[in-house]
Amino acid sequence: MPTPHPQSLLKLSLIISFLGILLLLFLSSKEPQLTTINNTIKLEEGKLIKLQGNITFSDEKENFFILTLEDKTGKMNIISEKNFSNQIEVLGKTEIYRNKTQIRAERIIEK
């Protein structure tokens, strides 16, 4: 059996690496569908979700804000670095704090 040429192995390795990087970029840019607070309460910790609703309360802490987001199905706390009011869309990960689900915001857009 002939041994493979080092140049062809290098080309094959580069092609496979490039395809792997493209696949990772595609998977990481996929954003979750908009959901409701009622559906979010049942999720385990660390799930990436997107919610939309109205801010009904804001509490400033030392390094962050606790925002209460309300939609037609319920209320949930959002942990944010900035204060927001009115209607927002939030992308973040679920956390459990004192047996309640909350969202640590990664991105918030005012509507």
mmCIF file of N, CA and C in Angstrom:
data_model
loop_
_atom_site.group_PDB
_atom_site.id
_atom_site.type_symbol
_atom_site.label_atom_id
_atom_site.label_comp_id
_atom_site.label_asym_id
_atom_site.label_seq_id
_atom_site.Cartn_x
_atom_site.Cartn_y
_atom_site.Cartn_z
ATOM 1 N N MET A 1 0.849 -1.183 0.000
ATOM 2 C CA MET A 1 0.000 0.000 0.000
ATOM 3 C C MET A 1 0.891 1.242 0.000
ATOM 4 N N PRO A 2 0.679 2.161 -0.948
ATOM 5 C CA PRO A 2 1.541 3.354 -1.016
ATOM 6 C C PRO A 2 1.243 4.317 0.141
ATOM 7 N N THR A 3 2.261 4.998 0.590
ATOM 8 C CA THR A 3 2.086 5.982 1.664
ATOM 9 C C THR A 3 1.568 7.291 1.071
ATOM 10 N N PRO A 4 0.641 7.971 1.793
ATOM 11 C CA PRO A 4 0.095 9.229 1.279
ATOM 12 C C PRO A 4 1.161 10.310 1.217
ATOM 13 N N HIS A 5 1.020 11.171 0.261
ATOM 14 C CA HIS A 5 1.941 12.281 0.072
ATOM 15 C C HIS A 5 1.683 13.317 1.179
ATOM 16 N N PRO A 6 2.734 13.864 1.831
ATOM 17 C CA PRO A 6 2.529 14.831 2.918
ATOM 18 C C PRO A 6 1.734 16.068 2.500
ATOM 19 N N GLN A 7 1.904 16.508 1.252
ATOM 20 C CA GLN A 7 1.164 17.692 0.781
ATOM 21 C C GLN A 7 -0.335 17.412 0.724
ATOM 22 N N SER A 8 -0.713 16.205 0.266
ATOM 23 C CA SER A 8 -2.133 15.881 0.185
ATOM 24 C C SER A 8 -2.739 15.735 1.580
ATOM 25 N N LEU A 9 -1.980 15.211 2.528
ATOM 26 C CA LEU A 9 -2.464 15.139 3.915
ATOM 27 C C LEU A 9 -2.659 16.537 4.500
ATOM 28 N N LEU A 10 -1.767 17.439 4.190
ATOM 29 C CA LEU A 10 -1.874 18.813 4.668
ATOM 30 C C LEU A 10 -3.121 19.485 4.089
ATOM 31 N N LYS A 11 -3.353 19.319 2.801
ATOM 32 C CA LYS A 11 -4.530 19.914 2.155
ATOM 33 C C LYS A 11 -5.811 19.346 2.752
ATOM 34 N N LEU A 12 -5.847 18.033 2.945
ATOM 35 C CA LEU A 12 -7.024 17.390 3.520
ATOM 36 C C LEU A 12 -7.271 17.897 4.945
ATOM 37 N N SER A 13 -6.232 18.036 5.729
ATOM 38 C CA SER A 13 -6.356 18.546 7.097
ATOM 39 C C SER A 13 -6.891 19.972 7.119
ATOM 40 N N LEU A 14 -6.391 20.811 6.214
ATOM 41 C CA LEU A 14 -6.858 22.198 6.145
ATOM 42 C C LEU A 14 -8.324 22.280 5.726
ATOM 43 N N ILE A 15 -8.727 21.465 4.777
ATOM 44 C CA ILE A 15 -10.121 21.464 4.328
ATOM 45 C C ILE A 15 -11.042 21.020 5.457
ATOM 46 N N ILE A 16 -10.691 19.956 6.156
ATOM 47 C CA ILE A 16 -11.511 19.463 7.270
ATOM 48 C C ILE A 16 -11.574 20.506 8.383
ATOM 49 N N SER A 17 -10.472 21.155 8.690
ATOM 50 C CA SER A 17 -10.460 22.198 9.726
ATOM 51 C C SER A 17 -11.346 23.364 9.336
ATOM 52 N N PHE A 18 -11.260 23.792 8.084
ATOM 53 C CA PHE A 18 -12.073 24.910 7.592
ATOM 54 C C PHE A 18 -13.560 24.571 7.673
ATOM 55 N N LEU A 19 -13.936 23.370 7.258
ATOM 56 C CA LEU A 19 -15.339 22.953 7.331
ATOM 57 C C LEU A 19 -15.827 22.888 8.786
ATOM 58 N N GLY A 20 -14.975 22.441 9.671
ATOM 59 C CA GLY A 20 -15.331 22.393 11.090
ATOM 60 C C GLY A 20 -15.568 23.781 11.661
ATOM 61 N N ILE A 21 -14.733 24.731 11.295
ATOM 62 C CA ILE A 21 -14.901 26.116 11.758
ATOM 63 C C ILE A 21 -16.196 26.698 11.215
ATOM 64 N N LEU A 22 -16.496 26.460 9.946
ATOM 65 C CA LEU A 22 -17.749 26.942 9.365
ATOM 66 C C LEU A 22 -18.960 26.354 10.085
ATOM 67 N N LEU A 23 -18.902 25.085 10.403
ATOM 68 C CA LEU A 23 -19.994 24.432 11.123
ATOM 69 C C LEU A 23 -20.170 25.043 12.514
ATOM 70 N N LEU A 24 -19.081 25.284 13.215
ATOM 71 C CA LEU A 24 -19.157 25.917 14.537
ATOM 72 C C LEU A 24 -19.742 27.322 14.460
ATOM 73 N N LEU A 25 -19.345 28.103 13.465
ATOM 74 C CA LEU A 25 -19.903 29.452 13.289
ATOM 75 C C LEU A 25 -21.399 29.399 13.018
ATOM 76 N N PHE A 26 -21.817 28.471 12.186
ATOM 77 C CA PHE A 26 -23.234 28.329 11.879
ATOM 78 C C PHE A 26 -24.027 27.954 13.130
ATOM 79 N N LEU A 27 -23.540 26.996 13.890
ATOM 80 C CA LEU A 27 -24.255 26.546 15.086
ATOM 81 C C LEU A 27 -24.283 27.604 16.183
ATOM 82 N N SER A 28 -23.217 28.379 16.316
ATOM 83 C CA SER A 28 -23.164 29.384 17.378
ATOM 84 C C SER A 28 -24.008 30.609 17.061
ATOM 85 N N SER A 29 -24.291 30.864 15.791
ATOM 86 C CA SER A 29 -25.069 32.041 15.424
ATOM 87 C C SER A 29 -26.564 31.754 15.407
ATOM 88 N N LYS A 30 -26.954 30.541 15.621
ATOM 89 C CA LYS A 30 -28.367 30.175 15.610
ATOM 90 C C LYS A 30 -29.024 30.659 16.898
ATOM 91 N N GLU A 31 -29.976 31.556 16.751
ATOM 92 C CA GLU A 31 -30.642 32.174 17.887
ATOM 93 C C GLU A 31 -31.940 31.435 18.191
ATOM 94 N N PRO A 32 -32.297 31.305 19.469
ATOM 95 C CA PRO A 32 -33.543 30.603 19.803
ATOM 96 C C PRO A 32 -34.775 31.394 19.357
ATOM 97 N N GLN A 33 -35.876 30.678 19.188
ATOM 98 C CA GLN A 33 -37.151 31.296 18.835
ATOM 99 C C GLN A 33 -37.715 32.040 20.046
ATOM 100 N N LEU A 34 -38.503 33.049 19.774
ATOM 101 C CA LEU A 34 -39.184 33.798 20.827
ATOM 102 C C LEU A 34 -40.128 32.863 21.568
ATOM 103 N N THR A 35 -40.096 32.906 22.903
ATOM 104 C CA THR A 35 -40.954 32.058 23.728
ATOM 105 C C THR A 35 -41.670 32.916 24.770
ATOM 106 N N THR A 36 -42.481 32.285 25.591
ATOM 107 C CA THR A 36 -43.210 33.014 26.632
ATOM 108 C C THR A 36 -42.623 32.694 28.003
ATOM 109 N N ILE A 37 -42.918 33.549 28.961
ATOM 110 C CA ILE A 37 -42.419 33.360 30.322
ATOM 111 C C ILE A 37 -42.938 32.049 30.896
ATOM 112 N N ASN A 38 -44.178 31.727 30.655
ATOM 113 C CA ASN A 38 -44.763 30.488 31.173
ATOM 114 C C ASN A 38 -43.972 29.266 30.703
ATOM 115 N N ASN A 39 -43.521 29.259 29.456
ATOM 116 C CA ASN A 39 -42.722 28.142 28.938
ATOM 117 C C ASN A 39 -41.305 28.139 29.495
ATOM 118 N N THR A 40 -40.816 29.276 29.904
ATOM 119 C CA THR A 40 -39.440 29.415 30.391
ATOM 120 C C THR A 40 -39.283 28.905 31.821
ATOM 121 N N ILE A 41 -40.307 29.033 32.625
ATOM 122 C CA ILE A 41 -40.245 28.667 34.044
ATOM 123 C C ILE A 41 -39.857 27.204 34.222
ATOM 124 N N LYS A 42 -40.235 26.357 33.289
ATOM 125 C CA LYS A 42 -39.995 24.917 33.401
ATOM 126 C C LYS A 42 -38.626 24.479 32.884
ATOM 127 N N LEU A 43 -37.868 25.378 32.285
ATOM 128 C CA LEU A 43 -36.576 25.016 31.699
ATOM 129 C C LEU A 43 -35.498 24.846 32.757
ATOM 130 N N GLU A 44 -34.542 23.979 32.468
ATOM 131 C CA GLU A 44 -33.414 23.826 33.383
ATOM 132 C C GLU A 44 -32.436 24.991 33.227
ATOM 133 N N GLU A 45 -31.528 25.083 34.162
ATOM 134 C CA GLU A 45 -30.562 26.171 34.190
ATOM 135 C C GLU A 45 -29.610 26.094 33.002
ATOM 136 N N GLY A 46 -29.246 27.284 32.468
ATOM 137 C CA GLY A 46 -28.256 27.369 31.398
ATOM 138 C C GLY A 46 -28.818 27.344 29.995
ATOM 139 N N LYS A 47 -30.143 27.317 29.834
ATOM 140 C CA LYS A 47 -30.752 27.313 28.499
ATOM 141 C C LYS A 47 -30.784 28.726 27.936
ATOM 142 N N LEU A 48 -30.414 28.865 26.674
ATOM 143 C CA LEU A 48 -30.463 30.148 25.974
ATOM 144 C C LEU A 48 -31.875 30.363 25.456
ATOM 145 N N ILE A 49 -32.487 31.496 25.824
ATOM 146 C CA ILE A 49 -33.861 31.764 25.418
ATOM 147 C C ILE A 49 -34.020 33.217 24.988
ATOM 148 N N LYS A 50 -35.138 33.474 24.315
ATOM 149 C CA LYS A 50 -35.471 34.840 23.911
ATOM 150 C C LYS A 50 -36.904 35.128 24.356
ATOM 151 N N LEU A 51 -37.072 36.244 25.086
ATOM 152 C CA LEU A 51 -38.378 36.677 25.582
ATOM 153 C C LEU A 51 -38.655 38.097 25.135
ATOM 154 N N GLN A 52 -39.932 38.442 25.101
ATOM 155 C CA GLN A 52 -40.335 39.808 24.803
ATOM 156 C C GLN A 52 -41.461 40.181 25.762
ATOM 157 N N GLY A 53 -41.421 41.417 26.270
ATOM 158 C CA GLY A 53 -42.467 41.865 27.171
ATOM 159 C C GLY A 53 -42.214 43.278 27.646
ATOM 160 N N ASN A 54 -42.969 43.663 28.670
ATOM 161 C CA ASN A 54 -42.870 45.001 29.246
ATOM 162 C C ASN A 54 -42.159 44.953 30.590
ATOM 163 N N ILE A 55 -41.301 45.931 30.839
ATOM 164 C CA ILE A 55 -40.657 46.069 32.136
ATOM 165 C C ILE A 55 -41.663 46.741 33.069
ATOM 166 N N THR A 56 -42.003 46.053 34.162
ATOM 167 C CA THR A 56 -42.981 46.595 35.110
ATOM 168 C C THR A 56 -42.335 47.074 36.402
ATOM 169 N N PHE A 57 -41.056 46.703 36.613
ATOM 170 C CA PHE A 57 -40.360 47.103 37.832
ATOM 171 C C PHE A 57 -38.861 47.025 37.581
ATOM 172 N N SER A 58 -38.112 47.930 38.205
ATOM 173 C CA SER A 58 -36.658 47.938 38.084
ATOM 174 C C SER A 58 -36.054 48.216 39.452
ATOM 175 N N ASP A 59 -35.067 47.405 39.846
ATOM 176 C CA ASP A 59 -34.410 47.562 41.146
ATOM 177 C C ASP A 59 -32.902 47.630 40.909
ATOM 178 N N GLU A 60 -32.310 48.774 41.249
ATOM 179 C CA GLU A 60 -30.870 48.956 41.046
ATOM 180 C C GLU A 60 -30.101 48.370 42.221
ATOM 181 N N LYS A 61 -29.169 47.504 41.916
ATOM 182 C CA LYS A 61 -28.263 46.918 42.905
ATOM 183 C C LYS A 61 -26.888 47.552 42.715
ATOM 184 N N GLU A 62 -25.894 47.051 43.433
ATOM 185 C CA GLU A 62 -24.563 47.644 43.371
ATOM 186 C C GLU A 62 -23.943 47.570 41.981
ATOM 187 N N ASN A 63 -24.007 46.403 41.336
ATOM 188 C CA ASN A 63 -23.344 46.213 40.037
ATOM 189 C C ASN A 63 -24.290 45.822 38.907
ATOM 190 N N PHE A 64 -25.591 45.781 39.170
ATOM 191 C CA PHE A 64 -26.527 45.307 38.157
ATOM 192 C C PHE A 64 -27.933 45.803 38.472
ATOM 193 N N PHE A 65 -28.858 45.500 37.555
ATOM 194 C CA PHE A 65 -30.269 45.831 37.734
ATOM 195 C C PHE A 65 -31.084 44.545 37.710
ATOM 196 N N ILE A 66 -32.102 44.506 38.526
ATOM 197 C CA ILE A 66 -33.087 43.433 38.452
ATOM 198 C C ILE A 66 -34.334 44.036 37.825
ATOM 199 N N LEU A 67 -34.654 43.565 36.627
ATOM 200 C CA LEU A 67 -35.812 44.057 35.894
ATOM 201 C C LEU A 67 -36.908 42.998 35.959
ATOM 202 N N THR A 68 -38.132 43.414 36.186
ATOM 203 C CA THR A 68 -39.251 42.481 36.133
ATOM 204 C C THR A 68 -39.893 42.601 34.755
ATOM 205 N N LEU A 69 -39.822 41.513 34.009
ATOM 206 C CA LEU A 69 -40.395 41.451 32.670
ATOM 207 C C LEU A 69 -41.745 40.748 32.755
ATOM 208 N N GLU A 70 -42.739 41.328 32.105
ATOM 209 C CA GLU A 70 -44.073 40.737 32.107
ATOM 210 C C GLU A 70 -44.559 40.562 30.677
ATOM 211 N N ASP A 71 -45.099 39.369 30.401
ATOM 212 C CA ASP A 71 -45.798 39.146 29.137
ATOM 213 C C ASP A 71 -47.195 38.629 29.472
ATOM 214 N N LYS A 72 -47.957 38.196 28.487
ATOM 215 C CA LYS A 72 -49.333 37.783 28.727
ATOM 216 C C LYS A 72 -49.448 36.498 29.549
ATOM 217 N N THR A 73 -48.303 35.788 29.758
ATOM 218 C CA THR A 73 -48.340 34.520 30.496
ATOM 219 C C THR A 73 -47.763 34.592 31.900
ATOM 220 N N GLY A 74 -47.095 35.702 32.265
ATOM 221 C CA GLY A 74 -46.519 35.787 33.601
ATOM 222 C C GLY A 74 -45.446 36.844 33.736
ATOM 223 N N LYS A 75 -44.709 36.746 34.858
ATOM 224 C CA LYS A 75 -43.625 37.684 35.167
ATOM 225 C C LYS A 75 -42.350 36.904 35.452
ATOM 226 N N MET A 76 -41.199 37.552 35.180
ATOM 227 C CA MET A 76 -39.906 36.929 35.448
ATOM 228 C C MET A 76 -38.856 38.014 35.646
ATOM 229 N N ASN A 77 -37.891 37.740 36.523
ATOM 230 C CA ASN A 77 -36.790 38.671 36.737
ATOM 231 C C ASN A 77 -35.720 38.488 35.673
ATOM 232 N N ILE A 78 -35.188 39.619 35.221
ATOM 233 C CA ILE A 78 -34.090 39.675 34.267
ATOM 234 C C ILE A 78 -32.928 40.369 34.959
ATOM 235 N N ILE A 79 -31.751 39.778 34.931
ATOM 236 C CA ILE A 79 -30.551 40.382 35.509
ATOM 237 C C ILE A 79 -29.812 41.076 34.369
ATOM 238 N N SER A 80 -29.596 42.384 34.521
ATOM 239 C CA SER A 80 -29.028 43.189 33.441
ATOM 240 C C SER A 80 -27.976 44.147 33.981
ATOM 241 N N GLU A 81 -27.018 44.496 33.131
ATOM 242 C CA GLU A 81 -26.004 45.482 33.504
ATOM 243 C C GLU A 81 -26.536 46.905 33.374
ATOM 244 N N LYS A 82 -27.592 47.084 32.569
ATOM 245 C CA LYS A 82 -28.177 48.410 32.340
ATOM 246 C C LYS A 82 -29.650 48.396 32.711
ATOM 247 N N ASN A 83 -30.178 49.586 32.947
ATOM 248 C CA ASN A 83 -31.591 49.729 33.242
ATOM 249 C C ASN A 83 -32.365 49.954 31.947
ATOM 250 N N PHE A 84 -33.536 49.386 31.850
ATOM 251 C CA PHE A 84 -34.408 49.545 30.696
ATOM 252 C C PHE A 84 -35.812 49.818 31.196
ATOM 253 N N SER A 85 -36.609 50.434 30.346
ATOM 254 C CA SER A 85 -38.020 50.633 30.652
ATOM 255 C C SER A 85 -38.820 50.313 29.402
ATOM 256 N N ASN A 86 -40.108 50.239 29.548
ATOM 257 C CA ASN A 86 -41.012 49.960 28.435
ATOM 258 C C ASN A 86 -40.847 48.547 27.911
ATOM 259 N N GLN A 87 -41.080 48.360 26.623
ATOM 260 C CA GLN A 87 -41.054 47.036 26.021
ATOM 261 C C GLN A 87 -39.651 46.687 25.545
ATOM 262 N N ILE A 88 -39.222 45.431 25.834
ATOM 263 C CA ILE A 88 -37.895 44.956 25.433
ATOM 264 C C ILE A 88 -37.984 43.545 24.856
ATOM 265 N N GLU A 89 -36.923 43.183 24.158
ATOM 266 C CA GLU A 89 -36.682 41.796 23.767
ATOM 267 C C GLU A 89 -35.353 41.418 24.401
ATOM 268 N N VAL A 90 -35.328 40.305 25.113
ATOM 269 C CA VAL A 90 -34.126 39.899 25.832
ATOM 270 C C VAL A 90 -33.688 38.513 25.376
ATOM 271 N N LEU A 91 -32.380 38.377 25.190
ATOM 272 C CA LEU A 91 -31.753 37.096 24.891
ATOM 273 C C LEU A 91 -30.835 36.807 26.064
ATOM 274 N N GLY A 92 -31.002 35.655 26.692
ATOM 275 C CA GLY A 92 -30.179 35.341 27.847
ATOM 276 C C GLY A 92 -30.304 33.889 28.254
ATOM 277 N N LYS A 93 -29.605 33.557 29.332
ATOM 278 C CA LYS A 93 -29.597 32.184 29.831
ATOM 279 C C LYS A 93 -30.374 32.090 31.134
ATOM 280 N N THR A 94 -31.062 30.969 31.277
ATOM 281 C CA THR A 94 -31.849 30.735 32.488
ATOM 282 C C THR A 94 -30.921 30.443 33.667
ATOM 283 N N GLU A 95 -31.333 30.927 34.829
ATOM 284 C CA GLU A 95 -30.655 30.661 36.100
ATOM 285 C C GLU A 95 -31.728 30.348 37.138
ATOM 286 N N ILE A 96 -31.358 29.579 38.131
ATOM 287 C CA ILE A 96 -32.255 29.324 39.247
ATOM 288 C C ILE A 96 -31.708 30.084 40.451
ATOM 289 N N TYR A 97 -32.544 30.949 41.036
ATOM 290 C CA TYR A 97 -32.161 31.720 42.219
ATOM 291 C C TYR A 97 -33.310 31.628 43.211
ATOM 292 N N ARG A 98 -33.029 31.080 44.373
ATOM 293 C CA ARG A 98 -34.051 30.877 45.414
ATOM 294 C C ARG A 98 -35.261 30.137 44.856
ATOM 295 N N ASN A 99 -34.972 29.055 44.147
ATOM 296 C CA ASN A 99 -35.990 28.169 43.562
ATOM 297 C C ASN A 99 -36.879 28.844 42.526
ATOM 298 N N LYS A 100 -36.449 29.959 41.951
ATOM 299 C CA LYS A 100 -37.186 30.630 40.888
ATOM 300 C C LYS A 100 -36.274 30.795 39.681
ATOM 301 N N THR A 101 -36.869 30.648 38.506
ATOM 302 C CA THR A 101 -36.114 30.840 37.270
ATOM 303 C C THR A 101 -36.018 32.327 36.960
ATOM 304 N N GLN A 102 -34.824 32.761 36.597
ATOM 305 C CA GLN A 102 -34.601 34.131 36.142
ATOM 306 C C GLN A 102 -33.693 34.065 34.925
ATOM 307 N N ILE A 103 -33.541 35.196 34.259
ATOM 308 C CA ILE A 103 -32.724 35.249 33.045
ATOM 309 C C ILE A 103 -31.549 36.200 33.259
ATOM 310 N N ARG A 104 -30.343 35.728 32.969
ATOM 311 C CA ARG A 104 -29.172 36.597 32.939
ATOM 312 C C ARG A 104 -29.040 37.084 31.502
ATOM 313 N N ALA A 105 -29.302 38.365 31.302
ATOM 314 C CA ALA A 105 -29.355 38.937 29.955
ATOM 315 C C ALA A 105 -27.981 38.967 29.299
ATOM 316 N N GLU A 106 -27.948 38.542 28.049
ATOM 317 C CA GLU A 106 -26.763 38.674 27.214
ATOM 318 C C GLU A 106 -26.943 39.820 26.230
ATOM 319 N N ARG A 107 -28.215 40.043 25.810
ATOM 320 C CA ARG A 107 -28.513 41.125 24.884
ATOM 321 C C ARG A 107 -29.955 41.582 25.126
ATOM 322 N N ILE A 108 -30.148 42.902 25.190
ATOM 323 C CA ILE A 108 -31.482 43.464 25.354
ATOM 324 C C ILE A 108 -31.685 44.524 24.277
ATOM 325 N N ILE A 109 -32.828 44.441 23.615
ATOM 326 C CA ILE A 109 -33.188 45.424 22.590
ATOM 327 C C ILE A 109 -34.477 46.102 23.026
ATOM 328 N N GLU A 110 -34.460 47.434 23.067
ATOM 329 C CA GLU A 110 -35.687 48.168 23.377
ATOM 330 C C GLU A 110 -36.569 48.200 22.137
ATOM 331 N N LYS A 111 -37.837 47.956 22.339
ATOM 332 C CA LYS A 111 -38.800 47.925 21.221
ATOM 333 C C LYS A 111 -39.565 49.220 21.138
#
